[in-house]
PDB file of C-alpha atoms and ligand atoms in Angstrom:
ATOM      1  CA  UNK A   1      18.427   0.848   6.347  1.00 81.00           C
ATOM      2  CA  UNK A   2      17.596   4.540   4.411  1.00 92.00           C
ATOM      3  CA  UNK A   3      14.238   6.536   4.043  1.00 95.00           C
ATOM      4  CA  UNK A   4      13.618   7.043   0.454  1.00 97.00           C
ATOM      5  CA  UNK A   5      11.414   9.174  -1.148  1.00 97.00           C
ATOM      6  CA  UNK A   6       7.874   8.679  -1.587  1.00 98.00           C
ATOM      7  CA  UNK A   7       6.306   9.216  -4.871  1.00 98.00           C
ATOM      8  CA  UNK A   8       3.225  11.773  -4.885  1.00 96.00           C
ATOM      9  CA  UNK A   9      -0.240  12.018  -6.885  1.00 96.00           C
ATOM     10  CA  UNK A  10      -0.072  13.484  -9.616  1.00 94.00           C
ATOM     11  CA  UNK A  11       3.498  11.196 -10.151  1.00 96.00           C
ATOM     12  CA  UNK A  12       2.074   9.132 -13.400  1.00 96.00           C
ATOM     13  CA  UNK A  13       4.695   6.722 -12.129  1.00 98.00           C
ATOM     14  CA  UNK A  14       2.068   5.273  -9.475  1.00 98.00           C
ATOM     15  CA  UNK A  15       0.234   3.938 -12.657  1.00 98.00           C
ATOM     16  CA  UNK A  16       2.315   1.851 -14.056  1.00 98.00           C
ATOM     17  CA  UNK A  17       1.327  -2.103 -13.082  1.00 98.00           C
ATOM     18  CA  UNK A  18       4.336  -3.600 -10.939  1.00 98.00           C
ATOM     19  CA  UNK A  19       5.944  -6.993 -12.127  1.00 98.00           C
ATOM     20  CA  UNK A  20       6.063 -10.407 -10.132  1.00 98.00           C
ATOM     21  CA  UNK A  21       9.154 -10.544  -7.879  1.00 98.00           C
ATOM     22  CA  UNK A  22      11.736 -13.736  -9.482  1.00 97.00           C
ATOM     23  CA  UNK A  23      13.682 -14.115  -6.297  1.00 97.00           C
ATOM     24  CA  UNK A  24      13.465 -13.486  -2.638  1.00 98.00           C
ATOM     25  CA  UNK A  25      17.037 -12.544  -1.878  1.00 98.00           C
ATOM     26  CA  UNK A  26      19.075 -10.175   0.031  1.00 98.00           C
ATOM     27  CA  UNK A  27      18.120  -7.137  -2.305  1.00 98.00           C
ATOM     28  CA  UNK A  28      14.955  -7.584  -1.613  1.00 98.00           C
ATOM     29  CA  UNK A  29      14.799  -8.159   2.145  1.00 98.00           C
ATOM     30  CA  UNK A  30      17.174  -4.672   1.961  1.00 98.00           C
ATOM     31  CA  UNK A  31      14.302  -3.006  -0.677  1.00 98.00           C
ATOM     32  CA  UNK A  32      11.150  -3.859   2.226  1.00 98.00           C
ATOM     33  CA  UNK A  33      13.864  -3.053   4.965  1.00 98.00           C
ATOM     34  CA  UNK A  34      14.255   0.647   3.891  1.00 98.00           C
ATOM     35  CA  UNK A  35      10.966   0.065   2.594  1.00 98.00           C
ATOM     36  CA  UNK A  36       9.384  -0.420   6.301  1.00 97.00           C
ATOM     37  CA  UNK A  37      11.899   2.374   7.903  1.00 97.00           C
ATOM     38  CA  UNK A  38      10.555   4.933   5.467  1.00 98.00           C
ATOM     39  CA  UNK A  39       6.734   3.874   6.161  1.00 97.00           C
ATOM     40  CA  UNK A  40       7.571   4.217   9.929  1.00 95.00           C
ATOM     41  CA  UNK A  41       8.890   7.449  10.248  1.00 96.00           C
ATOM     42  CA  UNK A  42       5.864   9.087   7.270  1.00 96.00           C
ATOM     43  CA  UNK A  43       4.399   7.538   9.084  1.00 95.00           C
ATOM     44  CA  UNK A  44       2.093   5.295   7.832  1.00 96.00           C
ATOM     45  CA  UNK A  45       0.562   1.445   8.067  1.00 96.00           C
ATOM     46  CA  UNK A  46       0.736   0.260   5.043  1.00 98.00           C
ATOM     47  CA  UNK A  47       3.683   1.007   1.915  1.00 98.00           C
ATOM     48  CA  UNK A  48       4.011  -0.396  -2.133  1.00 98.00           C
ATOM     49  CA  UNK A  49       7.223  -0.325  -3.718  1.00 98.00           C
ATOM     50  CA  UNK A  50       5.880   1.564  -6.659  1.00 98.00           C
ATOM     51  CA  UNK A  51       5.258   4.085  -3.987  1.00 98.00           C
ATOM     52  CA  UNK A  52       9.265   4.526  -4.029  1.00 98.00           C
ATOM     53  CA  UNK A  53      10.094   3.923  -7.409  1.00 98.00           C
ATOM     54  CA  UNK A  54      10.209   0.448  -7.714  1.00 98.00           C
ATOM     55  CA  UNK A  55       7.551  -1.291  -9.771  1.00 98.00           C
ATOM     56  CA  UNK A  56       7.729  -4.725  -8.101  1.00 98.00           C
ATOM     57  CA  UNK A  57       5.382  -6.510  -6.493  1.00 98.00           C
ATOM     58  CA  UNK A  58       6.066  -5.899  -2.550  1.00 98.00           C
ATOM     59  CA  UNK A  59       4.066  -4.624   0.284  1.00 98.00           C
ATOM     60  CA  UNK A  60       5.366  -3.626   3.440  1.00 98.00           C
ATOM     61  CA  UNK A  61       2.681  -2.853   6.551  1.00 98.00           C
ATOM     62  CA  UNK A  62       3.004  -2.622  10.201  1.00 97.00           C
ATOM     63  CA  UNK A  63      -1.025  -1.790  11.624  1.00 95.00           C
ATOM     64  CA  UNK A  64      -0.176  -2.612  15.764  1.00 91.00           C
ATOM     65  CA  UNK A  65       0.094   0.093  18.178  1.00 73.00           C
ATOM     66  CA  UNK A  66       3.580   1.890  18.927  1.00 71.00           C
ATOM     67  CA  UNK A  67       2.310   0.254  22.614  1.00 73.00           C
ATOM     68  CA  UNK A  68       2.807  -3.349  21.240  1.00 77.00           C
ATOM     69  CA  UNK A  69       6.149  -2.239  19.811  1.00 86.00           C
ATOM     70  CA  UNK A  70       6.473  -2.927  16.017  1.00 90.00           C
ATOM     71  CA  UNK A  71       4.915  -5.866  13.963  1.00 94.00           C
ATOM     72  CA  UNK A  72       6.485  -5.359  11.046  1.00 96.00           C
ATOM     73  CA  UNK A  73       4.855  -7.848   7.630  1.00 97.00           C
ATOM     74  CA  UNK A  74       5.871  -8.425   4.271  1.00 98.00           C
ATOM     75  CA  UNK A  75       4.047  -9.155   1.369  1.00 98.00           C
ATOM     76  CA  UNK A  76       5.573 -10.467  -1.761  1.00 98.00           C
ATOM     77  CA  UNK A  77       4.118 -11.297  -5.495  1.00 98.00           C
ATOM     78  CA  UNK A  78       0.375 -11.661  -3.128  1.00 98.00           C
ATOM     79  CA  UNK A  79      -3.262 -12.779  -4.449  1.00 98.00           C
ATOM     80  CA  UNK A  80      -6.198 -11.887  -2.995  1.00 98.00           C
ATOM     81  CA  UNK A  81      -7.482 -15.647  -3.713  1.00 98.00           C
ATOM     82  CA  UNK A  82     -11.218 -15.260  -2.342  1.00 98.00           C
ATOM     83  CA  UNK A  83     -12.993 -11.652  -1.416  1.00 98.00           C
ATOM     84  CA  UNK A  84     -16.084 -11.722   0.731  1.00 98.00           C
ATOM     85  CA  UNK A  85     -19.782 -10.370  -0.145  1.00 98.00           C
ATOM     86  CA  UNK A  86     -20.297  -7.584   2.703  1.00 98.00           C
ATOM     87  CA  UNK A  87     -18.155  -5.123   2.443  1.00 98.00           C
ATOM     88  CA  UNK A  88     -16.874  -2.433   4.921  1.00 98.00           C
ATOM     89  CA  UNK A  89     -16.413   0.705   4.791  1.00 97.00           C
ATOM     90  CA  UNK A  90     -13.116   2.685   5.945  1.00 97.00           C
ATOM     91  CA  UNK A  91     -11.651   6.388   5.980  1.00 97.00           C
ATOM     92  CA  UNK A  92      -9.001   5.844   3.746  1.00 98.00           C
ATOM     93  CA  UNK A  93      -5.241   7.845   3.441  1.00 97.00           C
ATOM     94  CA  UNK A  94      -2.070   6.967   1.834  1.00 98.00           C
ATOM     95  CA  UNK A  95       1.112   8.600   1.872  1.00 98.00           C
ATOM     96  CA  UNK A  96       0.966   9.532  -2.103  1.00 98.00           C
ATOM     97  CA  UNK A  97      -1.994  11.697  -1.695  1.00 98.00           C
ATOM     98  CA  UNK A  98      -0.908  13.276   1.923  1.00 95.00           C
ATOM     99  CA  UNK A  99      -3.435  15.154   3.968  1.00 94.00           C
ATOM    100  CA  UNK A 100      -6.626  13.824   1.918  1.00 96.00           C
ATOM    101  CA  UNK A 101      -8.667  11.483   3.438  1.00 97.00           C
ATOM    102  CA  UNK A 102     -12.191   9.115   2.414  1.00 97.00           C
ATOM    103  CA  UNK A 103     -14.211   6.950   2.845  1.00 97.00           C
ATOM    104  CA  UNK A 104     -13.961   4.138   0.600  1.00 98.00           C
ATOM    105  CA  UNK A 105     -15.811   1.034   1.022  1.00 97.00           C
ATOM    106  CA  UNK A 106     -14.645  -2.944   0.185  1.00 98.00           C
ATOM    107  CA  UNK A 107     -15.174  -6.325   0.712  1.00 98.00           C
ATOM    108  CA  UNK A 108     -14.829  -6.708   4.641  1.00 98.00           C
ATOM    109  CA  UNK A 109     -12.937 -10.083   4.652  1.00 98.00           C
ATOM    110  CA  UNK A 110     -10.543 -11.649   2.155  1.00 98.00           C
ATOM    111  CA  UNK A 111      -8.277 -14.495   1.080  1.00 98.00           C
ATOM    112  CA  UNK A 112      -5.109 -14.011   0.278  1.00 98.00           C
ATOM    113  CA  UNK A 113      -1.744 -16.038  -0.989  1.00 98.00           C
ATOM    114  CA  UNK A 114       1.713 -14.242  -0.663  1.00 98.00           C
ATOM    115  CA  UNK A 115       5.918 -14.906   0.087  1.00 98.00           C
ATOM    116  CA  UNK A 116       7.044 -14.365   3.127  1.00 98.00           C
ATOM    117  CA  UNK A 117       9.919 -12.266   4.220  1.00 98.00           C
ATOM    118  CA  UNK A 118      12.052 -15.825   3.887  1.00 98.00           C
ATOM    119  CA  UNK A 119      10.367 -16.904   0.481  1.00 98.00           C
ATOM    120  CA  UNK A 120       7.734 -18.880   2.090  1.00 98.00           C
ATOM    121  CA  UNK A 121       4.775 -19.576   0.582  1.00 98.00           C
ATOM    122  CA  UNK A 122       2.018 -18.166   2.836  1.00 98.00           C
ATOM    123  CA  UNK A 123      -2.062 -18.209   2.839  1.00 98.00           C
ATOM    124  CA  UNK A 124      -4.376 -15.790   4.724  1.00 98.00           C
ATOM    125  CA  UNK A 125      -7.745 -15.175   5.416  1.00 98.00           C
ATOM    126  CA  UNK A 126      -8.128 -11.348   6.714  1.00 98.00           C
ATOM    127  CA  UNK A 127     -10.575  -8.744   8.152  1.00 97.00           C
ATOM    128  CA  UNK A 128     -11.555  -5.768   9.784  1.00 96.00           C
ATOM    129  CA  UNK A 129      -8.315  -2.784   9.327  1.00 96.00           C
ATOM    130  CA  UNK A 130      -6.024  -5.705   7.813  1.00 97.00           C
ATOM    131  CA  UNK A 131      -8.425  -6.701   5.057  1.00 98.00           C
ATOM    132  CA  UNK A 132      -8.820  -2.467   4.127  1.00 98.00           C
ATOM    133  CA  UNK A 133      -4.893  -2.285   4.323  1.00 98.00           C
ATOM    134  CA  UNK A 134      -4.262  -5.292   2.486  1.00 98.00           C
ATOM    135  CA  UNK A 135      -6.862  -4.481  -0.897  1.00 98.00           C
ATOM    136  CA  UNK A 136      -5.448  -0.780  -0.892  1.00 98.00           C
ATOM    137  CA  UNK A 137      -1.313  -1.458  -0.965  1.00 98.00           C
ATOM    138  CA  UNK A 138      -2.618  -4.789  -3.137  1.00 98.00           C
ATOM    139  CA  UNK A 139      -4.369  -1.828  -5.743  1.00 98.00           C
ATOM    140  CA  UNK A 140      -1.000   0.345  -5.791  1.00 98.00           C
ATOM    141  CA  UNK A 141       0.648  -3.258  -7.249  1.00 98.00           C
ATOM    142  CA  UNK A 142      -1.912  -3.021 -10.395  1.00 98.00           C
ATOM    143  CA  UNK A 143      -1.557   1.296 -10.776  1.00 98.00           C
ATOM    144  CA  UNK A 144      -4.409   2.319  -9.133  1.00 98.00           C
ATOM    145  CA  UNK A 145      -4.875   4.562  -5.474  1.00 98.00           C
ATOM    146  CA  UNK A 146      -7.716   5.315  -3.618  1.00 98.00           C
ATOM    147  CA  UNK A 147      -8.554   8.080  -4.981  1.00 98.00           C
ATOM    148  CA  UNK A 148     -10.176   6.241  -8.245  1.00 98.00           C
ATOM    149  CA  UNK A 149     -12.759   4.305  -5.896  1.00 98.00           C
ATOM    150  CA  UNK A 150     -14.354   7.927  -5.001  1.00 97.00           C
ATOM    151  CA  UNK A 151     -16.513  10.334  -7.324  1.00 97.00           C
ATOM    152  CA  UNK A 152     -14.628  11.484 -10.344  1.00 97.00           C
ATOM    153  CA  UNK A 153     -15.490  14.689  -8.523  1.00 97.00           C
ATOM    154  CA  UNK A 154     -14.525  13.874  -5.525  1.00 96.00           C
ATOM    155  CA  UNK A 155     -10.610  12.395  -7.375  1.00 96.00           C
ATOM    156  CA  UNK A 156     -10.793  15.981  -9.043  1.00 96.00           C
ATOM    157  CA  UNK A 157     -10.849  17.699  -6.273  1.00 96.00           C
ATOM    158  CA  UNK A 158      -8.184  15.848  -4.498  1.00 96.00           C
ATOM    159  CA  UNK A 159      -5.871  16.009  -6.868  1.00 96.00           C
ATOM    160  CA  UNK A 160      -6.089  20.124  -7.388  1.00 96.00           C
ATOM    161  CA  UNK A 161      -5.572  20.340  -3.884  1.00 95.00           C
ATOM    162  CA  UNK A 162      -2.438  18.391  -3.325  1.00 94.00           C
ATOM    163  CA  UNK A 163      -1.130  19.911  -7.795  1.00 94.00           C
ATOM    164  CA  UNK A 164      -1.177  23.008  -5.589  1.00 94.00           C
ATOM    165  CA  UNK A 165       0.323  22.276  -2.173  1.00 92.00           C
ATOM    166  CA  UNK A 166       3.348  20.819  -4.772  1.00 92.00           C
ATOM    167  CA  UNK A 167       3.568  23.723  -6.436  1.00 91.00           C
ATOM    168  CA  UNK A 168       3.847  26.347  -2.940  1.00 91.00           C
ATOM    169  CA  UNK A 169       6.120  23.982  -1.512  1.00 87.00           C
ATOM    170  CA  UNK A 170       8.798  23.890  -5.049  1.00 87.00           C
ATOM    171  CA  UNK A 171       8.513  27.534  -4.710  1.00 87.00           C
ATOM    172  CA  UNK A 172       9.131  28.214  -0.840  1.00 78.00           C
TER     173      UNK A 172
HETATM  174 NI1   NI B 201      -1.477   4.370  -0.399  1.00 53.90          NI
END
């Protein structure tokens, strides 16, 4: 397995519309294994393929706590079939927006369809952190970041700080 570099905002490649996967094969499974290793190392709880520069509709997640052991999840060509009217508020972060967190309101529950690691079609009801994280990662596949859900002022402040931190890192 390999740890892949994570692309950070405001890199425009994060704005790419990711394309559906045509075949769930060993190459795709290798990509997902590498994405999970990258995510665990970061550490984070979710990662979309575009965050490692691959514009495919692929998400990996693991919401387990360390003491339970790992519980990797793989979502290929995910779709949101239904979202609830009730909303939930979570303090979100993102590996592509490092060290910034903000409250984002999203539907509290959703029903989703996807292909799993073996390429089997699955449907699932989600709520709580799972529903939030899934919707956050789905956004990535459509070129959307959690900061896009904030006011323009808040977003600009975060982007300015990110650019400043990246500049400092580049010259260090
Ligand atoms: Ni993210």
